[in-house]
Amino acid sequence: AGPAPAGGPLDESFIKLKVGPHPLYGLSLAGHYTVSNRDALNGGDTDLGSGGPVLLPGNRLVGGGKQGKLYVLNTATMQPAQFPPTGPLVPGGNDGLQAFLNSWHDDANEPACDDESMLRRRCYMPHPRYEANETTGPNIHTGPVYWDSAAHGPMLFAWGENAELRAFGMEASGTVKLIAHGAELASAALARAPDNLGGMPGGMLSLSANGRDGGIVWGTAPVDGNANMDVVAGIVRAYDAASFDAPPAAGEPARLHLLWQQAGFTYSKFCPPVVADGRLLVPTYDGKVDVYQLGSGGN
């Protein structure tokens, strides 16, 4: 990581641009952050640009890509927000204290993800695609969703491919910690397949809330198929963003509470659902947008 050479490449980087003066305006480089494993990302299909960054309050930016790692940057300096050593470390690389994996591993009291049993049990989904590389998590194909909740404070929600929806809490110090995860997998049949199939692109998210209360995370995802190059069945789900269910097992994070789900349409990748005027709008590949509203029975 660090400054690129004058006129050098800025691939695998977060960049900050500034607008020039009137009358020409124009854009010029005002800062950047290049990830430490840039060459490794360029050597395979693990580019940083698959998930858009999200601006947060307090001069922060969060974004990630196909390696499943989310970076937190200070937008004033374009340098990583420093996490304390007790935070969720990422094995390997020079970004270990500035980034976190979109994964289950969040317990500082457990060893790093450095052996097969730990990989299967805690760190990532039990899928061979991710077990081969301990610095890789579920691919991120969209930016995370941010919400400052009354119950848990600032939160991030992310739904990677072949994975489940995950909720992270953000402390004032900059520490990011996994606090809950869903039970439902995107591309579930392929995610569980033993022959390394896998399905893209995970879940596309939006969130509605009454200020800091009543948050609902809405997500669309492939049911079982791979939407990378095929038209596949989709499903839309709603999760309670604040009130969680009990952990499924001792030592695991809480379980996100599924409020509602609806299938019966083809999945439109990279198009998040939209909530407006008491209605949910779901884009599809059926030549239409499905519109839902709350029924008289509360469903």
PDB file of C-alpha atoms in Angstrom:
ATOM      1  CA  ALA A   1       0.000   0.000   0.000  1.00  0.00           C
ATOM      2  CA  GLY A   2       1.039   3.609  -0.386  1.00  0.00           C
ATOM      3  CA  PRO A   3       1.527   6.258  -3.030  1.00  0.00           C
ATOM      4  CA  ALA A   4       1.575   5.140  -6.633  1.00  0.00           C
ATOM      5  CA  PRO A   5       4.424   6.373  -8.841  1.00  0.00           C
ATOM      6  CA  ALA A   6       3.794   9.623 -10.687  1.00  0.00           C
ATOM      7  CA  GLY A   7       1.531   8.672 -13.538  1.00  0.00           C
ATOM      8  CA  GLY A   8       1.522   5.080 -12.283  1.00  0.00           C
ATOM      9  CA  PRO A   9      -1.410   2.680 -12.172  1.00  0.00           C
ATOM     10  CA  LEU A  10      -4.241   3.080  -9.712  1.00  0.00           C
ATOM     11  CA  ASP A  11      -5.891  -0.272 -10.287  1.00  0.00           C
ATOM     12  CA  GLU A  12      -7.014  -2.111  -7.139  1.00  0.00           C
ATOM     13  CA  SER A  13      -7.312   1.275  -5.431  1.00  0.00           C
ATOM     14  CA  PHE A  14      -9.801   3.569  -3.798  1.00  0.00           C
ATOM     15  CA  ILE A  15      -9.392   7.014  -5.339  1.00  0.00           C
ATOM     16  CA  LYS A  16     -10.503  10.477  -4.265  1.00  0.00           C
ATOM     17  CA  LEU A  17     -11.101  13.188  -6.876  1.00  0.00           C
ATOM     18  CA  LYS A  18     -11.537  16.935  -6.530  1.00  0.00           C
ATOM     19  CA  VAL A  19     -13.390  19.315  -8.818  1.00  0.00           C
ATOM     20  CA  GLY A  20     -11.396  22.144 -10.373  1.00  0.00           C
ATOM     21  CA  PRO A  21     -12.364  25.843 -10.430  1.00  0.00           C
ATOM     22  CA  HIS A  22     -14.815  27.586 -12.744  1.00  0.00           C
ATOM     23  CA  PRO A  23     -15.131  27.691 -15.693  1.00  0.00           C
ATOM     24  CA  LEU A  24     -13.377  24.483 -16.734  1.00  0.00           C
ATOM     25  CA  TYR A  25     -13.991  22.498 -13.553  1.00  0.00           C
ATOM     26  CA  GLY A  26     -12.572  19.063 -14.395  1.00  0.00           C
ATOM     27  CA  LEU A  27     -11.364  16.380 -12.015  1.00  0.00           C
ATOM     28  CA  SER A  28      -7.948  15.774 -10.487  1.00  0.00           C
ATOM     29  CA  LEU A  29      -6.554  13.180  -8.096  1.00  0.00           C
ATOM     30  CA  ALA A  30      -6.833  14.244  -4.447  1.00  0.00           C
ATOM     31  CA  GLY A  31      -5.798  10.997  -2.776  1.00  0.00           C
ATOM     32  CA  HIS A  32      -5.892   7.240  -3.039  1.00  0.00           C
ATOM     33  CA  TYR A  33      -5.330   3.971  -1.223  1.00  0.00           C
ATOM     34  CA  THR A  34      -3.886   0.976  -3.079  1.00  0.00           C
ATOM     35  CA  VAL A  35      -4.315  -2.380  -1.352  1.00  0.00           C
ATOM     36  CA  SER A  36      -1.154  -4.205  -0.342  1.00  0.00           C
ATOM     37  CA  ASN A  37      -1.940  -7.367  -2.349  1.00  0.00           C
ATOM     38  CA  ARG A  38      -2.574  -5.480  -5.591  1.00  0.00           C
ATOM     39  CA  ASP A  39      -0.421  -7.813  -7.680  1.00  0.00           C
ATOM     40  CA  ALA A  40      -2.163 -10.898  -6.319  1.00  0.00           C
ATOM     41  CA  LEU A  41      -5.590  -9.445  -7.093  1.00  0.00           C
ATOM     42  CA  ASN A  42      -4.474  -8.586 -10.621  1.00  0.00           C
ATOM     43  CA  GLY A  43      -3.164 -12.117 -11.073  1.00  0.00           C
ATOM     44  CA  GLY A  44      -6.637 -13.639 -10.790  1.00  0.00           C
ATOM     45  CA  ASP A  45     -10.300 -12.806 -10.968  1.00  0.00           C
ATOM     46  CA  THR A  46     -10.351 -11.207  -7.511  1.00  0.00           C
ATOM     47  CA  ASP A  47     -10.553  -7.518  -8.419  1.00  0.00           C
ATOM     48  CA  LEU A  48     -11.460  -4.857  -5.893  1.00  0.00           C
ATOM     49  CA  GLY A  49     -13.983  -3.136  -8.141  1.00  0.00           C
ATOM     50  CA  SER A  50     -16.841  -5.634  -7.938  1.00  0.00           C
ATOM     51  CA  GLY A  51     -18.412  -3.898  -4.914  1.00  0.00           C
ATOM     52  CA  GLY A  52     -18.994  -0.154  -4.772  1.00  0.00           C
ATOM     53  CA  PRO A  53     -17.807   1.872  -1.758  1.00  0.00           C
ATOM     54  CA  VAL A  54     -20.200   3.493   0.692  1.00  0.00           C
ATOM     55  CA  LEU A  55     -19.617   6.852   2.386  1.00  0.00           C
ATOM     56  CA  LEU A  56     -20.261   6.866   6.145  1.00  0.00           C
ATOM     57  CA  PRO A  57     -20.504   9.643   8.742  1.00  0.00           C
ATOM     58  CA  GLY A  58     -17.258  10.727  10.353  1.00  0.00           C
ATOM     59  CA  ASN A  59     -15.061  10.848   7.242  1.00  0.00           C
ATOM     60  CA  ARG A  60     -15.229   7.111   6.639  1.00  0.00           C
ATOM     61  CA  LEU A  61     -15.595   4.981   3.556  1.00  0.00           C
ATOM     62  CA  VAL A  62     -16.234   1.226   3.415  1.00  0.00           C
ATOM     63  CA  GLY A  63     -15.871  -0.925   0.330  1.00  0.00           C
ATOM     64  CA  GLY A  64     -14.579  -4.241  -0.917  1.00  0.00           C
ATOM     65  CA  GLY A  65     -14.547  -6.698  -3.782  1.00  0.00           C
ATOM     66  CA  LYS A  66     -14.099 -10.286  -4.886  1.00  0.00           C
ATOM     67  CA  GLN A  67     -11.623 -11.302  -2.198  1.00  0.00           C
ATOM     68  CA  GLY A  68     -14.431 -10.808   0.329  1.00  0.00           C
ATOM     69  CA  LYS A  69     -12.530  -8.207   2.327  1.00  0.00           C
ATOM     70  CA  LEU A  70     -14.101  -4.898   3.366  1.00  0.00           C
ATOM     71  CA  TYR A  71     -11.789  -1.922   3.868  1.00  0.00           C
ATOM     72  CA  VAL A  72     -12.505   1.052   6.129  1.00  0.00           C
ATOM     73  CA  LEU A  73     -10.781   4.274   5.051  1.00  0.00           C
ATOM     74  CA  ASN A  74     -10.540   7.812   6.389  1.00  0.00           C
ATOM     75  CA  THR A  75     -11.769   9.957   3.491  1.00  0.00           C
ATOM     76  CA  ALA A  76      -9.788  12.979   4.679  1.00  0.00           C
ATOM     77  CA  THR A  77      -6.451  11.174   4.356  1.00  0.00           C
ATOM     78  CA  MET A  78      -7.432   8.127   2.228  1.00  0.00           C
ATOM     79  CA  GLN A  79      -5.596   5.997   4.757  1.00  0.00           C
ATOM     80  CA  PRO A  80      -7.060   3.014   6.593  1.00  0.00           C
ATOM     81  CA  ALA A  81      -8.842   3.497   9.888  1.00  0.00           C
ATOM     82  CA  GLN A  82      -6.591   1.774  12.420  1.00  0.00           C
ATOM     83  CA  PHE A  83      -8.262  -1.045  14.295  1.00  0.00           C
ATOM     84  CA  PRO A  84      -6.886  -2.015  17.722  1.00  0.00           C
ATOM     85  CA  PRO A  85      -4.943  -5.309  17.797  1.00  0.00           C
ATOM     86  CA  THR A  86      -7.846  -6.992  19.618  1.00  0.00           C
ATOM     87  CA  GLY A  87     -10.138  -6.417  16.634  1.00  0.00           C
ATOM     88  CA  PRO A  88     -10.994  -8.885  13.859  1.00  0.00           C
ATOM     89  CA  LEU A  89      -7.596  -9.460  12.274  1.00  0.00           C
ATOM     90  CA  VAL A  90      -7.253 -10.638   8.696  1.00  0.00           C
ATOM     91  CA  PRO A  91      -4.612 -13.365   8.251  1.00  0.00           C
ATOM     92  CA  GLY A  92      -1.795 -12.407   5.916  1.00  0.00           C
ATOM     93  CA  GLY A  93      -1.026  -9.226   4.013  1.00  0.00           C
ATOM     94  CA  ASN A  94      -0.190  -5.720   5.178  1.00  0.00           C
ATOM     95  CA  ASP A  95      -3.841  -4.682   5.457  1.00  0.00           C
ATOM     96  CA  GLY A  96      -4.437  -6.865   8.519  1.00  0.00           C
ATOM     97  CA  LEU A  97      -5.264  -4.017  10.881  1.00  0.00           C
ATOM     98  CA  GLN A  98      -7.199  -1.927   8.374  1.00  0.00           C
ATOM     99  CA  ALA A  99      -9.678  -4.422   6.942  1.00  0.00           C
ATOM    100  CA  PHE A 100     -11.983  -7.222   7.941  1.00  0.00           C
ATOM    101  CA  LEU A 101     -13.330 -10.243   6.129  1.00  0.00           C
ATOM    102  CA  ASN A 102     -17.020 -10.513   5.358  1.00  0.00           C
ATOM    103  CA  SER A 103     -16.968 -13.746   7.340  1.00  0.00           C
ATOM    104  CA  TRP A 104     -17.935 -15.421  10.582  1.00  0.00           C
ATOM    105  CA  HIS A 105     -14.565 -14.970  12.268  1.00  0.00           C
ATOM    106  CA  ASP A 106     -14.798 -12.130  14.778  1.00  0.00           C
ATOM    107  CA  ASP A 107     -13.651 -13.527  18.129  1.00  0.00           C
ATOM    108  CA  ALA A 108     -10.272 -12.155  19.216  1.00  0.00           C
ATOM    109  CA  ASN A 109      -9.981 -14.921  21.804  1.00  0.00           C
ATOM    110  CA  GLU A 110      -9.866 -17.616  19.148  1.00  0.00           C
ATOM    111  CA  PRO A 111      -6.783 -18.438  17.067  1.00  0.00           C
ATOM    112  CA  ALA A 112      -6.366 -17.046  13.575  1.00  0.00           C
ATOM    113  CA  CYS A 113      -7.903 -18.856  10.619  1.00  0.00           C
ATOM    114  CA  ASP A 114      -4.827 -20.962   9.992  1.00  0.00           C
ATOM    115  CA  ASP A 115      -5.967 -24.575   9.911  1.00  0.00           C
ATOM    116  CA  GLU A 116      -8.613 -26.654   8.189  1.00  0.00           C
ATOM    117  CA  SER A 117     -10.792 -27.269  11.245  1.00  0.00           C
ATOM    118  CA  MET A 118     -10.882 -23.567  12.087  1.00  0.00           C
ATOM    119  CA  LEU A 119     -11.695 -22.665   8.504  1.00  0.00           C
ATOM    120  CA  ARG A 120     -14.629 -25.041   8.471  1.00  0.00           C
ATOM    121  CA  ARG A 121     -15.937 -24.199  11.917  1.00  0.00           C
ATOM    122  CA  ARG A 122     -15.624 -20.465  12.324  1.00  0.00           C
ATOM    123  CA  CYS A 123     -13.965 -18.421   9.648  1.00  0.00           C
ATOM    124  CA  TYR A 124     -15.813 -18.944   6.406  1.00  0.00           C
ATOM    125  CA  MET A 125     -18.687 -20.831   4.928  1.00  0.00           C
ATOM    126  CA  PRO A 126     -17.853 -24.569   4.649  1.00  0.00           C
ATOM    127  CA  HIS A 127     -17.243 -24.378   0.913  1.00  0.00           C
ATOM    128  CA  PRO A 128     -14.071 -25.595  -0.835  1.00  0.00           C
ATOM    129  CA  ARG A 129     -13.890 -22.439  -2.913  1.00  0.00           C
ATOM    130  CA  TYR A 130     -12.897 -20.493   0.208  1.00  0.00           C
ATOM    131  CA  GLU A 131     -11.039 -23.125   2.206  1.00  0.00           C
ATOM    132  CA  ALA A 132      -8.050 -23.094  -0.135  1.00  0.00           C
ATOM    133  CA  ASN A 133      -7.082 -19.511   0.712  1.00  0.00           C
ATOM    134  CA  GLU A 134      -7.327 -18.273   4.264  1.00  0.00           C
ATOM    135  CA  THR A 135      -7.287 -14.618   3.177  1.00  0.00           C
ATOM    136  CA  THR A 136     -10.394 -14.943   1.015  1.00  0.00           C
ATOM    137  CA  GLY A 137     -14.044 -14.715   2.008  1.00  0.00           C
ATOM    138  CA  PRO A 138     -17.344 -14.656   0.112  1.00  0.00           C
ATOM    139  CA  ASN A 139     -17.090 -12.449  -2.992  1.00  0.00           C
ATOM    140  CA  ILE A 140     -18.729  -9.041  -2.557  1.00  0.00           C
ATOM    141  CA  HIS A 141     -20.648  -7.850  -5.629  1.00  0.00           C
ATOM    142  CA  THR A 142     -22.367  -4.810  -4.136  1.00  0.00           C
ATOM    143  CA  GLY A 143     -21.653  -2.149  -1.528  1.00  0.00           C
ATOM    144  CA  PRO A 144     -22.654  -2.758   2.083  1.00  0.00           C
ATOM    145  CA  VAL A 145     -25.706  -1.080   3.599  1.00  0.00           C
ATOM    146  CA  TYR A 146     -25.219   1.272   6.585  1.00  0.00           C
ATOM    147  CA  TRP A 147     -27.666   2.083   9.382  1.00  0.00           C
ATOM    148  CA  ASP A 148     -27.222   3.869  12.734  1.00  0.00           C
ATOM    149  CA  SER A 149     -29.624   1.922  14.941  1.00  0.00           C
ATOM    150  CA  ALA A 150     -30.864   2.778  18.414  1.00  0.00           C
ATOM    151  CA  ALA A 151     -30.338  -0.830  19.541  1.00  0.00           C
ATOM    152  CA  HIS A 152     -26.827  -1.492  18.240  1.00  0.00           C
ATOM    153  CA  GLY A 153     -25.396   1.837  17.084  1.00  0.00           C
ATOM    154  CA  PRO A 154     -23.744   2.109  13.632  1.00  0.00           C
ATOM    155  CA  MET A 155     -24.155  -1.113  11.637  1.00  0.00           C
ATOM    156  CA  LEU A 156     -23.111  -2.550   8.279  1.00  0.00           C
ATOM    157  CA  PHE A 157     -24.964  -5.275   6.374  1.00  0.00           C
ATOM    158  CA  ALA A 158     -23.320  -7.328   3.626  1.00  0.00           C
ATOM    159  CA  TRP A 159     -24.423 -10.413   1.678  1.00  0.00           C
ATOM    160  CA  GLY A 160     -21.663 -12.147  -0.279  1.00  0.00           C
ATOM    161  CA  GLU A 161     -22.058 -14.885  -2.865  1.00  0.00           C
ATOM    162  CA  ASN A 162     -22.649 -18.436  -1.584  1.00  0.00           C
ATOM    163  CA  ALA A 163     -23.129 -16.928   1.851  1.00  0.00           C
ATOM    164  CA  GLU A 164     -25.761 -15.568   4.201  1.00  0.00           C
ATOM    165  CA  LEU A 165     -26.654 -12.000   5.148  1.00  0.00           C
ATOM    166  CA  ARG A 166     -24.292 -10.672   7.814  1.00  0.00           C
ATOM    167  CA  ALA A 167     -24.634  -7.760  10.234  1.00  0.00           C
ATOM    168  CA  PHE A 168     -21.579  -5.975  11.628  1.00  0.00           C
ATOM    169  CA  GLY A 169     -21.430  -3.472  14.477  1.00  0.00           C
ATOM    170  CA  MET A 170     -19.082  -0.471  14.221  1.00  0.00           C
ATOM    171  CA  GLU A 171     -17.670   0.943  17.438  1.00  0.00           C
ATOM    172  CA  ALA A 172     -16.500   4.525  17.838  1.00  0.00           C
ATOM    173  CA  SER A 173     -12.895   3.295  17.929  1.00  0.00           C
ATOM    174  CA  GLY A 174     -13.277   1.872  14.423  1.00  0.00           C
ATOM    175  CA  THR A 175     -13.522  -1.767  15.470  1.00  0.00           C
ATOM    176  CA  VAL A 176     -15.901  -3.752  13.280  1.00  0.00           C
ATOM    177  CA  LYS A 177     -17.420  -6.909  14.777  1.00  0.00           C
ATOM    178  CA  LEU A 178     -19.819  -9.483  13.399  1.00  0.00           C
ATOM    179  CA  ILE A 179     -22.939  -9.414  15.584  1.00  0.00           C
ATOM    180  CA  ALA A 180     -25.500 -11.473  13.649  1.00  0.00           C
ATOM    181  CA  HIS A 181     -25.972 -13.556  10.518  1.00  0.00           C
ATOM    182  CA  GLY A 182     -28.901 -15.062   8.650  1.00  0.00           C
ATOM    183  CA  ALA A 183     -29.640 -18.716   8.028  1.00  0.00           C
ATOM    184  CA  GLU A 184     -30.493 -18.470   4.325  1.00  0.00           C
ATOM    185  CA  LEU A 185     -27.761 -18.909   1.711  1.00  0.00           C
ATOM    186  CA  ALA A 186     -27.644 -17.140  -1.627  1.00  0.00           C
ATOM    187  CA  SER A 187     -27.509 -19.776  -4.410  1.00  0.00           C
ATOM    188  CA  ALA A 188     -28.069 -22.320  -1.651  1.00  0.00           C
ATOM    189  CA  ALA A 189     -27.792 -25.536  -3.659  1.00  0.00           C
ATOM    190  CA  LEU A 190     -24.546 -24.457  -5.336  1.00  0.00           C
ATOM    191  CA  ALA A 191     -23.118 -23.055  -2.108  1.00  0.00           C
ATOM    192  CA  ARG A 192     -23.502 -26.471  -0.501  1.00  0.00           C
ATOM    193  CA  ALA A 193     -22.275 -28.388  -3.563  1.00  0.00           C
ATOM    194  CA  PRO A 194     -19.214 -30.579  -2.874  1.00  0.00           C
ATOM    195  CA  ASP A 195     -17.688 -30.048  -6.325  1.00  0.00           C
ATOM    196  CA  ASN A 196     -16.769 -26.360  -6.003  1.00  0.00           C
ATOM    197  CA  LEU A 197     -19.582 -25.010  -8.167  1.00  0.00           C
ATOM    198  CA  GLY A 198     -20.670 -21.860  -6.377  1.00  0.00           C
ATOM    199  CA  GLY A 199     -23.148 -19.237  -7.563  1.00  0.00           C
ATOM    200  CA  MET A 200     -23.087 -15.466  -8.088  1.00  0.00           C
ATOM    201  CA  PRO A 201     -23.625 -12.707  -7.123  1.00  0.00           C
ATOM    202  CA  GLY A 202     -24.986 -12.981  -3.566  1.00  0.00           C
ATOM    203  CA  GLY A 203     -27.643 -10.627  -2.212  1.00  0.00           C
ATOM    204  CA  MET A 204     -28.513  -7.087  -3.307  1.00  0.00           C
ATOM    205  CA  LEU A 205     -29.569  -5.021  -0.283  1.00  0.00           C
ATOM    206  CA  SER A 206     -31.533  -1.982   0.832  1.00  0.00           C
ATOM    207  CA  LEU A 207     -32.778  -0.859   4.245  1.00  0.00           C
ATOM    208  CA  SER A 208     -35.829   1.016   5.484  1.00  0.00           C
ATOM    209  CA  ALA A 209     -36.288   2.437   8.972  1.00  0.00           C
ATOM    210  CA  ASN A 210     -38.117   4.992  11.080  1.00  0.00           C
ATOM    211  CA  GLY A 211     -35.035   7.022  11.925  1.00  0.00           C
ATOM    212  CA  ARG A 212     -32.966   4.857  14.279  1.00  0.00           C
ATOM    213  CA  ASP A 213     -35.842   2.453  14.993  1.00  0.00           C
ATOM    214  CA  GLY A 214     -37.826  -0.153  13.093  1.00  0.00           C
ATOM    215  CA  GLY A 215     -35.078  -1.127  10.675  1.00  0.00           C
ATOM    216  CA  ILE A 216     -35.724  -3.785   8.025  1.00  0.00           C
ATOM    217  CA  VAL A 217     -33.052  -5.133   5.668  1.00  0.00           C
ATOM    218  CA  TRP A 218     -34.463  -6.118   2.269  1.00  0.00           C
ATOM    219  CA  GLY A 219     -32.454  -8.417   0.047  1.00  0.00           C
ATOM    220  CA  THR A 220     -32.869 -10.186  -3.279  1.00  0.00           C
ATOM    221  CA  ALA A 221     -30.764 -13.255  -4.086  1.00  0.00           C
ATOM    222  CA  PRO A 222     -30.701 -16.294  -6.385  1.00  0.00           C
ATOM    223  CA  VAL A 223     -32.609 -19.193  -4.867  1.00  0.00           C
ATOM    224  CA  ASP A 224     -30.288 -22.012  -5.954  1.00  0.00           C
ATOM    225  CA  GLY A 225     -28.726 -21.063  -9.296  1.00  0.00           C
ATOM    226  CA  ASN A 226     -25.806 -19.057 -10.629  1.00  0.00           C
ATOM    227  CA  ALA A 227     -26.943 -15.684 -11.997  1.00  0.00           C
ATOM    228  CA  ASN A 228     -23.529 -14.816 -13.429  1.00  0.00           C
ATOM    229  CA  MET A 229     -24.523 -15.669 -17.010  1.00  0.00           C
ATOM    230  CA  ASP A 230     -27.894 -17.377 -16.589  1.00  0.00           C
ATOM    231  CA  VAL A 231     -31.414 -16.226 -15.812  1.00  0.00           C
ATOM    232  CA  VAL A 232     -32.315 -18.019 -12.585  1.00  0.00           C
ATOM    233  CA  ALA A 233     -35.072 -18.045  -9.976  1.00  0.00           C
ATOM    234  CA  GLY A 234     -34.899 -15.293  -7.376  1.00  0.00           C
ATOM    235  CA  ILE A 235     -36.209 -14.634  -3.908  1.00  0.00           C
ATOM    236  CA  VAL A 236     -36.725 -11.471  -1.850  1.00  0.00           C
ATOM    237  CA  ARG A 237     -36.356 -11.574   1.922  1.00  0.00           C
ATOM    238  CA  ALA A 238     -36.919  -9.140   4.783  1.00  0.00           C
ATOM    239  CA  TYR A 239     -34.919  -9.325   8.022  1.00  0.00           C
ATOM    240  CA  ASP A 240     -35.316  -7.465  11.298  1.00  0.00           C
ATOM    241  CA  ALA A 241     -32.286  -5.168  11.426  1.00  0.00           C
ATOM    242  CA  ALA A 242     -32.398  -4.563  15.179  1.00  0.00           C
ATOM    243  CA  SER A 243     -34.004  -7.479  17.058  1.00  0.00           C
ATOM    244  CA  PHE A 244     -32.072 -10.708  16.629  1.00  0.00           C
ATOM    245  CA  ASP A 245     -32.859 -14.328  17.429  1.00  0.00           C
ATOM    246  CA  ALA A 246     -30.695 -16.413  19.750  1.00  0.00           C
ATOM    247  CA  PRO A 247     -27.423 -17.810  18.345  1.00  0.00           C
ATOM    248  CA  PRO A 248     -27.847 -21.197  16.662  1.00  0.00           C
ATOM    249  CA  ALA A 249     -25.014 -22.609  18.787  1.00  0.00           C
ATOM    250  CA  ALA A 250     -22.845 -21.569  21.702  1.00  0.00           C
ATOM    251  CA  GLY A 251     -20.053 -19.208  20.719  1.00  0.00           C
ATOM    252  CA  GLU A 252     -21.674 -18.093  17.453  1.00  0.00           C
ATOM    253  CA  PRO A 253     -23.163 -14.672  16.675  1.00  0.00           C
ATOM    254  CA  ALA A 254     -26.888 -14.031  16.972  1.00  0.00           C
ATOM    255  CA  ARG A 255     -29.242 -15.128  14.209  1.00  0.00           C
ATOM    256  CA  LEU A 256     -30.905 -12.491  12.025  1.00  0.00           C
ATOM    257  CA  HIS A 257     -34.684 -12.830  12.275  1.00  0.00           C
ATOM    258  CA  LEU A 258     -36.364 -13.549   8.936  1.00  0.00           C
ATOM    259  CA  LEU A 259     -39.622 -11.583   8.777  1.00  0.00           C
ATOM    260  CA  TRP A 260     -40.872 -12.511   5.300  1.00  0.00           C
ATOM    261  CA  GLN A 261     -39.814 -13.997   1.978  1.00  0.00           C
ATOM    262  CA  GLN A 262     -41.305 -14.345  -1.486  1.00  0.00           C
ATOM    263  CA  ALA A 263     -40.119 -16.273  -4.554  1.00  0.00           C
ATOM    264  CA  GLY A 264     -41.724 -16.672  -7.980  1.00  0.00           C
ATOM    265  CA  PHE A 265     -39.690 -14.283 -10.150  1.00  0.00           C
ATOM    266  CA  THR A 266     -36.413 -14.326 -12.069  1.00  0.00           C
ATOM    267  CA  TYR A 267     -33.452 -12.710 -10.387  1.00  0.00           C
ATOM    268  CA  SER A 268     -32.118  -9.378 -11.664  1.00  0.00           C
ATOM    269  CA  LYS A 269     -28.500  -9.196 -10.530  1.00  0.00           C
ATOM    270  CA  PHE A 270     -26.963  -5.967  -9.239  1.00  0.00           C
ATOM    271  CA  CYS A 271     -30.431  -4.370  -8.882  1.00  0.00           C
ATOM    272  CA  PRO A 272     -31.381  -3.848  -5.216  1.00  0.00           C
ATOM    273  CA  PRO A 273     -34.993  -3.729  -4.050  1.00  0.00           C
ATOM    274  CA  VAL A 274     -36.462  -0.281  -3.397  1.00  0.00           C
ATOM    275  CA  VAL A 275     -38.774   0.782  -0.552  1.00  0.00           C
ATOM    276  CA  ALA A 276     -40.934   3.868  -1.153  1.00  0.00           C
ATOM    277  CA  ASP A 277     -44.360   5.097  -0.005  1.00  0.00           C
ATOM    278  CA  GLY A 278     -45.055   1.923   1.955  1.00  0.00           C
ATOM    279  CA  ARG A 279     -44.308  -0.351  -0.997  1.00  0.00           C
ATOM    280  CA  LEU A 280     -41.510  -2.719  -1.896  1.00  0.00           C
ATOM    281  CA  LEU A 281     -40.364  -2.641  -5.535  1.00  0.00           C
ATOM    282  CA  VAL A 282     -38.437  -5.690  -6.769  1.00  0.00           C
ATOM    283  CA  PRO A 283     -36.780  -5.581 -10.226  1.00  0.00           C
ATOM    284  CA  THR A 284     -36.958  -8.828 -12.206  1.00  0.00           C
ATOM    285  CA  TYR A 285     -35.898 -10.342 -15.535  1.00  0.00           C
ATOM    286  CA  ASP A 286     -39.568 -10.993 -16.312  1.00  0.00           C
ATOM    287  CA  GLY A 287     -40.002  -7.672 -18.092  1.00  0.00           C
ATOM    288  CA  LYS A 288     -41.654  -6.103 -15.047  1.00  0.00           C
ATOM    289  CA  VAL A 289     -41.116  -4.732 -11.568  1.00  0.00           C
ATOM    290  CA  ASP A 290     -42.965  -6.602  -8.829  1.00  0.00           C
ATOM    291  CA  VAL A 291     -44.626  -4.316  -6.265  1.00  0.00           C
ATOM    292  CA  TYR A 292     -45.561  -5.478  -2.755  1.00  0.00           C
ATOM    293  CA  GLN A 293     -47.430  -3.704   0.002  1.00  0.00           C
ATOM    294  CA  LEU A 294     -48.417  -4.622   3.547  1.00  0.00           C
ATOM    295  CA  GLY A 295     -51.643  -6.617   3.620  1.00  0.00           C
ATOM    296  CA  SER A 296     -54.508  -6.192   6.040  1.00  0.00           C
ATOM    297  CA  GLY A 297     -53.248  -9.106   8.109  1.00  0.00           C
ATOM    298  CA  GLY A 298     -49.807  -7.574   8.525  1.00  0.00           C
ATOM    299  CA  ASN A 299     -48.285  -9.762   5.797  1.00  0.00           C
TER     300      ASN A 299
END
